[in-house]
C-alpha cells in the first residue's frame, strides 16, 4: 500500500483569467498540490466559504497585488466581509479580510513589479509573502511550502525598502497614538463615532448630547489632533488603531447630511464637519 501524501490546498486569485488558469494548471501538476482559481475577490470568498463548509479548507491563497484595480487607478467593487472600510477592497485589502475571517489561511501576494510600499502594506495586512509573477514555478512552490512553516518570504531586493516603510509606519502610528492619548474619554467616544461615519446629529442622538455640544467636542478633537478636517482626524485615528463605534441597533436618522460626500466611512462636506 502506498504512503498517502498530505496535500496542500491552494487557491489562485487573479482577475487575469489566462494567468490564473495557467498558474493553477502548473501547480496542479505537483503531486502534493490541489489547486483552484478564482477570478475576483467575491469569487475567492465564495470558494473559501464553500471549502470550509465541505471540511476541506484552503491552506494558501495566491492573491494578485493589483486585484480589483482598474488601469485608470480606480478600484472595482470587491466585497470583504468583517473588514474595515466601506467594503471596497483591492488585493491587499482582501488579504486583510481573509486574515480576519480565516486566520489559519496563509496568503501570498503575486506582483508584477517590486513596490516596497505595497509590499509593506501586504505584510501589515497579514500576508506571509510577496512574490514576483514571473518567478519560477520552483521558487513559488518553495514559498508556498515555506509559508506553511510560518516563514515570511520577500525578494532580497525589496527587504531594505520594506523595512524602511515598516519603520516609518510605526513612527507615524506611535505619534498618532500619542495624540489620541491627549483626548478625554468623551472626545474618544465622539472620535469613534466619526470613524463610523456619523454626522453631528447622529452623534448627538447616540451620546445623548446636544448637537452644539457635539460640535464643540468635534472641534476639540480636531484641535488636539492637529488636523483641520474630519477625514484627516479619521485617518489619524485609524493609524492609531482606533475602531468605529458599534452601530448595531443604532438608528441613523441623524446620519449624513444631504449633499455630503462619503469617503470610506467618513462624512465630510466642503472640508467642514457635517
PDB file of C-alpha atoms in Angstrom:
ATOM      1  CA  UNK A   1       0.000   0.000   0.000  1.00  0.00           C
ATOM      2  CA  UNK A   2       1.359   3.413  -0.991  1.00  0.00           C
ATOM      3  CA  UNK A   3       2.017   6.117   1.541  1.00  0.00           C
ATOM      4  CA  UNK A   4      -0.601   8.900   1.371  1.00  0.00           C
ATOM      5  CA  UNK A   5       0.792  12.339   0.699  1.00  0.00           C
ATOM      6  CA  UNK A   6      -0.543  15.320   2.671  1.00  0.00           C
ATOM      7  CA  UNK A   7      -1.945  17.607   0.016  1.00  0.00           C
ATOM      8  CA  UNK A   8      -1.703  21.389   0.021  1.00  0.00           C
ATOM      9  CA  UNK A   9      -4.906  23.195  -0.933  1.00  0.00           C
ATOM     10  CA  UNK A  10      -4.111  26.330  -2.968  1.00  0.00           C
ATOM     11  CA  UNK A  11      -6.439  28.983  -4.390  1.00  0.00           C
ATOM     12  CA  UNK A  12      -5.147  31.342  -7.091  1.00  0.00           C
ATOM     13  CA  UNK A  13      -6.986  34.700  -7.065  1.00  0.00           C
ATOM     14  CA  UNK A  14      -6.370  36.862 -10.129  1.00  0.00           C
ATOM     15  CA  UNK A  15      -8.738  38.756 -12.414  1.00  0.00           C
ATOM     16  CA  UNK A  16      -6.494  37.998 -15.400  1.00  0.00           C
ATOM     17  CA  UNK A  17      -8.170  34.717 -16.296  1.00  0.00           C
ATOM     18  CA  UNK A  18      -5.465  33.303 -18.573  1.00  0.00           C
ATOM     19  CA  UNK A  19      -2.756  33.891 -15.959  1.00  0.00           C
ATOM     20  CA  UNK A  20      -4.861  32.421 -13.141  1.00  0.00           C
ATOM     21  CA  UNK A  21      -5.770  29.293 -15.083  1.00  0.00           C
ATOM     22  CA  UNK A  22      -2.230  28.804 -16.402  1.00  0.00           C
ATOM     23  CA  UNK A  23      -0.715  29.093 -12.932  1.00  0.00           C
ATOM     24  CA  UNK A  24      -3.350  26.772 -11.470  1.00  0.00           C
ATOM     25  CA  UNK A  25      -2.607  24.184 -14.180  1.00  0.00           C
ATOM     26  CA  UNK A  26       1.137  24.366 -13.498  1.00  0.00           C
ATOM     27  CA  UNK A  27       0.641  23.927  -9.754  1.00  0.00           C
ATOM     28  CA  UNK A  28      -1.813  21.070 -10.276  1.00  0.00           C
ATOM     29  CA  UNK A  29       0.966  19.037 -11.892  1.00  0.00           C
ATOM     30  CA  UNK A  30       2.602  18.764  -8.461  1.00  0.00           C
ATOM     31  CA  UNK A  31       1.883  15.525  -6.619  1.00  0.00           C
ATOM     32  CA  UNK A  32       1.044  17.206  -3.309  1.00  0.00           C
ATOM     33  CA  UNK A  33      -0.966  20.218  -4.521  1.00  0.00           C
ATOM     34  CA  UNK A  34      -4.715  20.624  -5.043  1.00  0.00           C
ATOM     35  CA  UNK A  35      -5.443  23.928  -6.731  1.00  0.00           C
ATOM     36  CA  UNK A  36      -8.365  26.028  -7.920  1.00  0.00           C
ATOM     37  CA  UNK A  37      -8.632  29.500  -9.444  1.00  0.00           C
ATOM     38  CA  UNK A  38     -10.931  32.456  -8.721  1.00  0.00           C
ATOM     39  CA  UNK A  39     -11.259  35.493 -10.958  1.00  0.00           C
ATOM     40  CA  UNK A  40     -12.288  38.061  -8.355  1.00  0.00           C
ATOM     41  CA  UNK A  41     -12.393  38.834  -4.646  1.00  0.00           C
ATOM     42  CA  UNK A  42     -16.067  37.820  -4.230  1.00  0.00           C
ATOM     43  CA  UNK A  43     -15.407  34.569  -6.114  1.00  0.00           C
ATOM     44  CA  UNK A  44     -12.459  33.854  -3.822  1.00  0.00           C
ATOM     45  CA  UNK A  45     -14.578  34.447  -0.723  1.00  0.00           C
ATOM     46  CA  UNK A  46     -17.240  32.079  -2.042  1.00  0.00           C
ATOM     47  CA  UNK A  47     -14.581  29.438  -2.670  1.00  0.00           C
ATOM     48  CA  UNK A  48     -13.244  29.875   0.861  1.00  0.00           C
ATOM     49  CA  UNK A  49     -16.693  29.566   2.420  1.00  0.00           C
ATOM     50  CA  UNK A  50     -17.590  26.527   0.334  1.00  0.00           C
ATOM     51  CA  UNK A  51     -14.304  24.808   1.171  1.00  0.00           C
ATOM     52  CA  UNK A  52     -14.830  25.344   4.908  1.00  0.00           C
ATOM     53  CA  UNK A  53     -18.394  24.024   4.610  1.00  0.00           C
ATOM     54  CA  UNK A  54     -17.057  20.890   2.927  1.00  0.00           C
ATOM     55  CA  UNK A  55     -14.450  20.417   5.642  1.00  0.00           C
ATOM     56  CA  UNK A  56     -11.614  20.943   3.139  1.00  0.00           C
ATOM     57  CA  UNK A  57     -10.358  24.499   3.805  1.00  0.00           C
ATOM     58  CA  UNK A  58      -7.660  26.074   1.681  1.00  0.00           C
ATOM     59  CA  UNK A  59      -4.158  26.278   3.082  1.00  0.00           C
ATOM     60  CA  UNK A  60      -2.701  29.036   0.885  1.00  0.00           C
ATOM     61  CA  UNK A  61      -4.143  31.855  -1.215  1.00  0.00           C
ATOM     62  CA  UNK A  62      -2.082  33.380  -4.013  1.00  0.00           C
ATOM     63  CA  UNK A  63      -3.546  36.861  -4.493  1.00  0.00           C
ATOM     64  CA  UNK A  64      -2.826  39.324  -7.290  1.00  0.00           C
ATOM     65  CA  UNK A  65      -1.444  42.559  -5.820  1.00  0.00           C
ATOM     66  CA  UNK A  66      -3.467  44.544  -8.364  1.00  0.00           C
ATOM     67  CA  UNK A  67      -6.694  42.579  -7.921  1.00  0.00           C
ATOM     68  CA  UNK A  68      -9.667  44.860  -8.457  1.00  0.00           C
ATOM     69  CA  UNK A  69      -7.583  47.872  -9.505  1.00  0.00           C
ATOM     70  CA  UNK A  70      -8.619  49.387 -12.815  1.00  0.00           C
ATOM     71  CA  UNK A  71      -5.992  50.597 -15.329  1.00  0.00           C
ATOM     72  CA  UNK A  72      -7.090  54.192 -14.631  1.00  0.00           C
ATOM     73  CA  UNK A  73      -6.282  53.784 -10.948  1.00  0.00           C
ATOM     74  CA  UNK A  74      -9.861  53.234  -9.814  1.00  0.00           C
ATOM     75  CA  UNK A  75     -11.000  50.267  -7.763  1.00  0.00           C
ATOM     76  CA  UNK A  76     -13.530  47.623  -8.656  1.00  0.00           C
ATOM     77  CA  UNK A  77     -16.093  46.646  -6.035  1.00  0.00           C
ATOM     78  CA  UNK A  78     -14.667  43.709  -4.090  1.00  0.00           C
ATOM     79  CA  UNK A  79     -16.723  42.874  -1.025  1.00  0.00           C
ATOM     80  CA  UNK A  80     -14.665  41.920   2.003  1.00  0.00           C
ATOM     81  CA  UNK A  81     -16.898  40.994   4.965  1.00  0.00           C
ATOM     82  CA  UNK A  82     -15.764  41.588   8.535  1.00  0.00           C
ATOM     83  CA  UNK A  83     -13.159  44.086   7.389  1.00  0.00           C
ATOM     84  CA  UNK A  84     -12.951  47.830   7.924  1.00  0.00           C
ATOM     85  CA  UNK A  85     -13.763  50.492   5.392  1.00  0.00           C
ATOM     86  CA  UNK A  86     -16.773  50.612   3.125  1.00  0.00           C
ATOM     87  CA  UNK A  87     -16.495  47.078   1.768  1.00  0.00           C
ATOM     88  CA  UNK A  88     -14.461  48.057  -1.292  1.00  0.00           C
ATOM     89  CA  UNK A  89     -11.086  46.424  -1.483  1.00  0.00           C
ATOM     90  CA  UNK A  90      -8.045  45.792  -3.627  1.00  0.00           C
ATOM     91  CA  UNK A  91      -5.955  42.647  -3.405  1.00  0.00           C
ATOM     92  CA  UNK A  92      -4.133  43.732  -0.259  1.00  0.00           C
ATOM     93  CA  UNK A  93      -7.403  44.551   1.488  1.00  0.00           C
ATOM     94  CA  UNK A  94      -8.594  41.073   0.529  1.00  0.00           C
ATOM     95  CA  UNK A  95      -5.516  39.740   2.341  1.00  0.00           C
ATOM     96  CA  UNK A  96      -6.650  41.578   5.474  1.00  0.00           C
ATOM     97  CA  UNK A  97     -10.217  40.294   5.113  1.00  0.00           C
ATOM     98  CA  UNK A  98      -9.043  36.699   4.774  1.00  0.00           C
ATOM     99  CA  UNK A  99      -6.687  37.159   7.720  1.00  0.00           C
ATOM    100  CA  UNK A 100      -9.572  38.395   9.873  1.00  0.00           C
ATOM    101  CA  UNK A 101     -12.069  35.764   8.731  1.00  0.00           C
ATOM    102  CA  UNK A 102      -9.825  32.698   8.377  1.00  0.00           C
ATOM    103  CA  UNK A 103      -6.539  33.343  10.206  1.00  0.00           C
ATOM    104  CA  UNK A 104      -5.261  29.822   9.543  1.00  0.00           C
ATOM    105  CA  UNK A 105      -5.104  30.513   5.794  1.00  0.00           C
ATOM    106  CA  UNK A 106      -1.719  31.774   4.570  1.00  0.00           C
ATOM    107  CA  UNK A 107      -1.741  34.446   1.879  1.00  0.00           C
ATOM    108  CA  UNK A 108       0.986  35.223  -0.645  1.00  0.00           C
ATOM    109  CA  UNK A 109       0.799  38.304  -2.876  1.00  0.00           C
ATOM    110  CA  UNK A 110       1.740  37.930  -6.548  1.00  0.00           C
ATOM    111  CA  UNK A 111       3.125  41.149  -8.031  1.00  0.00           C
ATOM    112  CA  UNK A 112       4.132  42.286 -11.499  1.00  0.00           C
ATOM    113  CA  UNK A 113       6.674  44.759 -10.098  1.00  0.00           C
ATOM    114  CA  UNK A 114       8.622  45.403  -6.915  1.00  0.00           C
ATOM    115  CA  UNK A 115       6.913  48.002  -4.743  1.00  0.00           C
ATOM    116  CA  UNK A 116       8.271  48.368  -1.193  1.00  0.00           C
ATOM    117  CA  UNK A 117       5.285  50.428  -0.027  1.00  0.00           C
ATOM    118  CA  UNK A 118       2.668  47.940  -1.210  1.00  0.00           C
ATOM    119  CA  UNK A 119       4.776  45.003  -0.048  1.00  0.00           C
ATOM    120  CA  UNK A 120       4.956  46.544   3.424  1.00  0.00           C
ATOM    121  CA  UNK A 121       1.192  47.138   3.341  1.00  0.00           C
ATOM    122  CA  UNK A 122       0.664  43.498   2.367  1.00  0.00           C
ATOM    123  CA  UNK A 123       2.741  42.257   5.297  1.00  0.00           C
ATOM    124  CA  UNK A 124       0.887  44.567   7.670  1.00  0.00           C
ATOM    125  CA  UNK A 125      -2.399  43.220   6.310  1.00  0.00           C
ATOM    126  CA  UNK A 126      -1.293  39.699   7.191  1.00  0.00           C
ATOM    127  CA  UNK A 127       0.400  38.359   4.055  1.00  0.00           C
ATOM    128  CA  UNK A 128       3.149  35.808   4.536  1.00  0.00           C
ATOM    129  CA  UNK A 129       4.936  36.550   1.293  1.00  0.00           C
ATOM    130  CA  UNK A 130       5.393  38.795  -1.748  1.00  0.00           C
ATOM    131  CA  UNK A 131       6.476  37.056  -4.946  1.00  0.00           C
ATOM    132  CA  UNK A 132       7.097  38.263  -8.489  1.00  0.00           C
ATOM    133  CA  UNK A 133       4.635  36.894 -11.014  1.00  0.00           C
ATOM    134  CA  UNK A 134       7.484  35.959 -13.337  1.00  0.00           C
ATOM    135  CA  UNK A 135       9.343  33.883 -10.751  1.00  0.00           C
ATOM    136  CA  UNK A 136       9.999  30.210 -11.479  1.00  0.00           C
ATOM    137  CA  UNK A 137       7.494  27.541 -10.523  1.00  0.00           C
ATOM    138  CA  UNK A 138      10.122  26.014  -8.231  1.00  0.00           C
ATOM    139  CA  UNK A 139      10.514  29.353  -6.407  1.00  0.00           C
ATOM    140  CA  UNK A 140       6.764  29.728  -5.996  1.00  0.00           C
ATOM    141  CA  UNK A 141       6.412  26.190  -4.661  1.00  0.00           C
ATOM    142  CA  UNK A 142       9.224  26.869  -2.176  1.00  0.00           C
ATOM    143  CA  UNK A 143       7.348  29.951  -0.950  1.00  0.00           C
ATOM    144  CA  UNK A 144       4.054  28.048  -0.661  1.00  0.00           C
ATOM    145  CA  UNK A 145       5.664  25.328   1.408  1.00  0.00           C
ATOM    146  CA  UNK A 146       7.648  27.872   3.395  1.00  0.00           C
ATOM    147  CA  UNK A 147       4.668  29.971   4.497  1.00  0.00           C
ATOM    148  CA  UNK A 148       3.017  26.782   5.768  1.00  0.00           C
ATOM    149  CA  UNK A 149       6.016  26.519   8.098  1.00  0.00           C
ATOM    150  CA  UNK A 150       5.238  30.082   9.275  1.00  0.00           C
ATOM    151  CA  UNK A 151       8.066  31.581   7.225  1.00  0.00           C
ATOM    152  CA  UNK A 152       7.804  35.046   5.670  1.00  0.00           C
ATOM    153  CA  UNK A 153       9.116  35.393   2.124  1.00  0.00           C
ATOM    154  CA  UNK A 154      10.291  38.602   0.448  1.00  0.00           C
ATOM    155  CA  UNK A 155      12.594  39.143  -2.536  1.00  0.00           C
ATOM    156  CA  UNK A 156      16.023  40.243  -1.186  1.00  0.00           C
ATOM    157  CA  UNK A 157      15.917  43.371  -3.341  1.00  0.00           C
ATOM    158  CA  UNK A 158      12.777  44.521  -1.513  1.00  0.00           C
ATOM    159  CA  UNK A 159      13.940  43.883   2.028  1.00  0.00           C
ATOM    160  CA  UNK A 160      15.607  47.239   2.712  1.00  0.00           C
ATOM    161  CA  UNK A 161      12.719  49.241   1.252  1.00  0.00           C
ATOM    162  CA  UNK A 162      10.098  47.227   3.129  1.00  0.00           C
ATOM    163  CA  UNK A 163      11.930  47.636   6.440  1.00  0.00           C
ATOM    164  CA  UNK A 164      12.145  51.387   5.817  1.00  0.00           C
ATOM    165  CA  UNK A 165       8.400  51.536   5.117  1.00  0.00           C
ATOM    166  CA  UNK A 166       7.527  49.495   8.202  1.00  0.00           C
ATOM    167  CA  UNK A 167       9.733  51.701  10.384  1.00  0.00           C
ATOM    168  CA  UNK A 168       8.114  54.866   9.026  1.00  0.00           C
ATOM    169  CA  UNK A 169       4.644  53.417   9.511  1.00  0.00           C
ATOM    170  CA  UNK A 170       5.469  52.506  13.110  1.00  0.00           C
ATOM    171  CA  UNK A 171       6.767  56.037  13.742  1.00  0.00           C
ATOM    172  CA  UNK A 172       3.533  57.537  12.373  1.00  0.00           C
ATOM    173  CA  UNK A 173       1.454  55.111  14.422  1.00  0.00           C
ATOM    174  CA  UNK A 174       3.346  55.978  17.609  1.00  0.00           C
ATOM    175  CA  UNK A 175       2.794  59.717  17.038  1.00  0.00           C
ATOM    176  CA  UNK A 176      -0.882  59.077  16.261  1.00  0.00           C
ATOM    177  CA  UNK A 177      -1.269  57.056  19.456  1.00  0.00           C
ATOM    178  CA  UNK A 178       0.320  59.912  21.456  1.00  0.00           C
ATOM    179  CA  UNK A 179      -2.162  62.422  20.021  1.00  0.00           C
ATOM    180  CA  UNK A 180      -5.119  60.110  20.638  1.00  0.00           C
ATOM    181  CA  UNK A 181      -3.936  59.778  24.232  1.00  0.00           C
ATOM    182  CA  UNK A 182      -4.481  63.511  24.717  1.00  0.00           C
ATOM    183  CA  UNK A 183      -8.247  63.152  24.196  1.00  0.00           C
ATOM    184  CA  UNK A 184     -10.741  62.917  27.054  1.00  0.00           C
ATOM    185  CA  UNK A 185     -12.924  59.775  27.284  1.00  0.00           C
ATOM    186  CA  UNK A 186     -15.889  61.723  25.857  1.00  0.00           C
ATOM    187  CA  UNK A 187     -13.776  63.045  22.978  1.00  0.00           C
ATOM    188  CA  UNK A 188     -12.668  59.487  22.253  1.00  0.00           C
ATOM    189  CA  UNK A 189     -16.317  58.430  22.062  1.00  0.00           C
ATOM    190  CA  UNK A 190     -17.010  61.248  19.623  1.00  0.00           C
ATOM    191  CA  UNK A 191     -13.965  60.286  17.539  1.00  0.00           C
ATOM    192  CA  UNK A 192     -15.110  56.661  17.310  1.00  0.00           C
ATOM    193  CA  UNK A 193     -18.481  57.912  16.083  1.00  0.00           C
ATOM    194  CA  UNK A 194     -16.658  59.996  13.478  1.00  0.00           C
ATOM    195  CA  UNK A 195     -14.718  56.905  12.393  1.00  0.00           C
ATOM    196  CA  UNK A 196     -18.071  55.126  11.998  1.00  0.00           C
ATOM    197  CA  UNK A 197     -19.169  57.879   9.616  1.00  0.00           C
ATOM    198  CA  UNK A 198     -21.830  59.518  11.791  1.00  0.00           C
ATOM    199  CA  UNK A 199     -22.791  63.142  11.274  1.00  0.00           C
ATOM    200  CA  UNK A 200     -23.137  65.613  14.138  1.00  0.00           C
ATOM    201  CA  UNK A 201     -26.865  64.983  14.717  1.00  0.00           C
ATOM    202  CA  UNK A 202     -26.406  61.207  14.760  1.00  0.00           C
ATOM    203  CA  UNK A 203     -23.535  61.511  17.257  1.00  0.00           C
ATOM    204  CA  UNK A 204     -25.715  63.735  19.449  1.00  0.00           C
ATOM    205  CA  UNK A 205     -28.526  61.149  19.422  1.00  0.00           C
ATOM    206  CA  UNK A 206     -26.170  58.291  20.151  1.00  0.00           C
ATOM    207  CA  UNK A 207     -24.381  60.002  23.047  1.00  0.00           C
ATOM    208  CA  UNK A 208     -27.474  61.857  24.377  1.00  0.00           C
ATOM    209  CA  UNK A 209     -25.843  65.236  23.869  1.00  0.00           C
ATOM    210  CA  UNK A 210     -26.947  68.423  22.154  1.00  0.00           C
ATOM    211  CA  UNK A 211     -25.708  68.999  18.602  1.00  0.00           C
ATOM    212  CA  UNK A 212     -23.953  72.146  19.843  1.00  0.00           C
ATOM    213  CA  UNK A 213     -22.061  70.149  22.488  1.00  0.00           C
ATOM    214  CA  UNK A 214     -21.101  67.532  19.906  1.00  0.00           C
ATOM    215  CA  UNK A 215     -19.803  70.222  17.573  1.00  0.00           C
ATOM    216  CA  UNK A 216     -17.666  71.585  20.395  1.00  0.00           C
ATOM    217  CA  UNK A 217     -16.283  68.097  21.098  1.00  0.00           C
ATOM    218  CA  UNK A 218     -15.541  67.594  17.395  1.00  0.00           C
ATOM    219  CA  UNK A 219     -13.711  70.909  17.197  1.00  0.00           C
ATOM    220  CA  UNK A 220     -11.709  69.973  20.299  1.00  0.00           C
ATOM    221  CA  UNK A 221     -10.809  66.614  18.725  1.00  0.00           C
ATOM    222  CA  UNK A 222      -9.542  68.283  15.557  1.00  0.00           C
ATOM    223  CA  UNK A 223      -7.562  70.815  17.588  1.00  0.00           C
ATOM    224  CA  UNK A 224      -5.890  68.236  19.818  1.00  0.00           C
ATOM    225  CA  UNK A 225      -5.059  66.006  16.859  1.00  0.00           C
ATOM    226  CA  UNK A 226      -3.660  68.965  14.929  1.00  0.00           C
ATOM    227  CA  UNK A 227      -5.828  68.404  11.854  1.00  0.00           C
ATOM    228  CA  UNK A 228      -8.346  70.558  10.014  1.00  0.00           C
ATOM    229  CA  UNK A 229     -10.916  68.090   8.699  1.00  0.00           C
ATOM    230  CA  UNK A 230     -12.971  65.058   9.657  1.00  0.00           C
ATOM    231  CA  UNK A 231     -11.216  62.951   7.037  1.00  0.00           C
ATOM    232  CA  UNK A 232      -7.789  63.768   8.452  1.00  0.00           C
ATOM    233  CA  UNK A 233      -8.951  63.018  12.009  1.00  0.00           C
ATOM    234  CA  UNK A 234     -10.349  59.651  10.980  1.00  0.00           C
ATOM    235  CA  UNK A 235      -7.210  58.760   9.032  1.00  0.00           C
ATOM    236  CA  UNK A 236      -5.087  59.555  12.085  1.00  0.00           C
ATOM    237  CA  UNK A 237      -7.431  57.554  14.323  1.00  0.00           C
ATOM    238  CA  UNK A 238      -7.170  54.533  12.072  1.00  0.00           C
ATOM    239  CA  UNK A 239      -3.366  54.734  12.087  1.00  0.00           C
ATOM    240  CA  UNK A 240      -3.547  54.619  15.880  1.00  0.00           C
ATOM    241  CA  UNK A 241      -5.814  51.579  15.767  1.00  0.00           C
ATOM    242  CA  UNK A 242      -8.997  53.375  16.845  1.00  0.00           C
ATOM    243  CA  UNK A 243     -12.002  51.471  15.549  1.00  0.00           C
ATOM    244  CA  UNK A 244     -15.510  52.724  14.776  1.00  0.00           C
ATOM    245  CA  UNK A 245     -18.257  52.884  17.369  1.00  0.00           C
ATOM    246  CA  UNK A 246     -20.528  49.854  17.347  1.00  0.00           C
ATOM    247  CA  UNK A 247     -23.625  50.957  15.465  1.00  0.00           C
ATOM    248  CA  UNK A 248     -25.611  47.760  15.996  1.00  0.00           C
ATOM    249  CA  UNK A 249     -29.209  48.722  16.617  1.00  0.00           C
ATOM    250  CA  UNK A 250     -28.473  52.447  16.409  1.00  0.00           C
ATOM    251  CA  UNK A 251     -30.959  54.440  14.277  1.00  0.00           C
ATOM    252  CA  UNK A 252     -29.283  56.624  11.675  1.00  0.00           C
ATOM    253  CA  UNK A 253     -31.991  59.286  11.494  1.00  0.00           C
ATOM    254  CA  UNK A 254     -29.316  61.895  12.053  1.00  0.00           C
ATOM    255  CA  UNK A 255     -26.857  60.398   9.584  1.00  0.00           C
ATOM    256  CA  UNK A 256     -25.034  62.030   6.690  1.00  0.00           C
ATOM    257  CA  UNK A 257     -26.453  65.350   5.615  1.00  0.00           C
ATOM    258  CA  UNK A 258     -27.845  65.838   2.091  1.00  0.00           C
ATOM    259  CA  UNK A 259     -25.035  66.665  -0.298  1.00  0.00           C
ATOM    260  CA  UNK A 260     -22.374  65.161   1.969  1.00  0.00           C
ATOM    261  CA  UNK A 261     -19.533  63.249   0.347  1.00  0.00           C
ATOM    262  CA  UNK A 262     -18.873  59.737   1.592  1.00  0.00           C
ATOM    263  CA  UNK A 263     -15.237  58.652   1.623  1.00  0.00           C
ATOM    264  CA  UNK A 264     -14.984  55.203   3.184  1.00  0.00           C
ATOM    265  CA  UNK A 265     -16.941  55.535   6.402  1.00  0.00           C
ATOM    266  CA  UNK A 266     -16.140  59.222   6.754  1.00  0.00           C
ATOM    267  CA  UNK A 267     -18.593  62.017   6.130  1.00  0.00           C
ATOM    268  CA  UNK A 268     -17.363  65.432   5.204  1.00  0.00           C
ATOM    269  CA  UNK A 269     -18.951  68.392   3.429  1.00  0.00           C
ATOM    270  CA  UNK A 270     -16.801  71.089   1.905  1.00  0.00           C
ATOM    271  CA  UNK A 271     -13.963  70.329   4.314  1.00  0.00           C
ATOM    272  CA  UNK A 272     -16.212  71.169   7.288  1.00  0.00           C
ATOM    273  CA  UNK A 273     -17.718  68.946   9.936  1.00  0.00           C
ATOM    274  CA  UNK A 274     -21.024  67.500   8.775  1.00  0.00           C
TER     275      UNK A 274
END
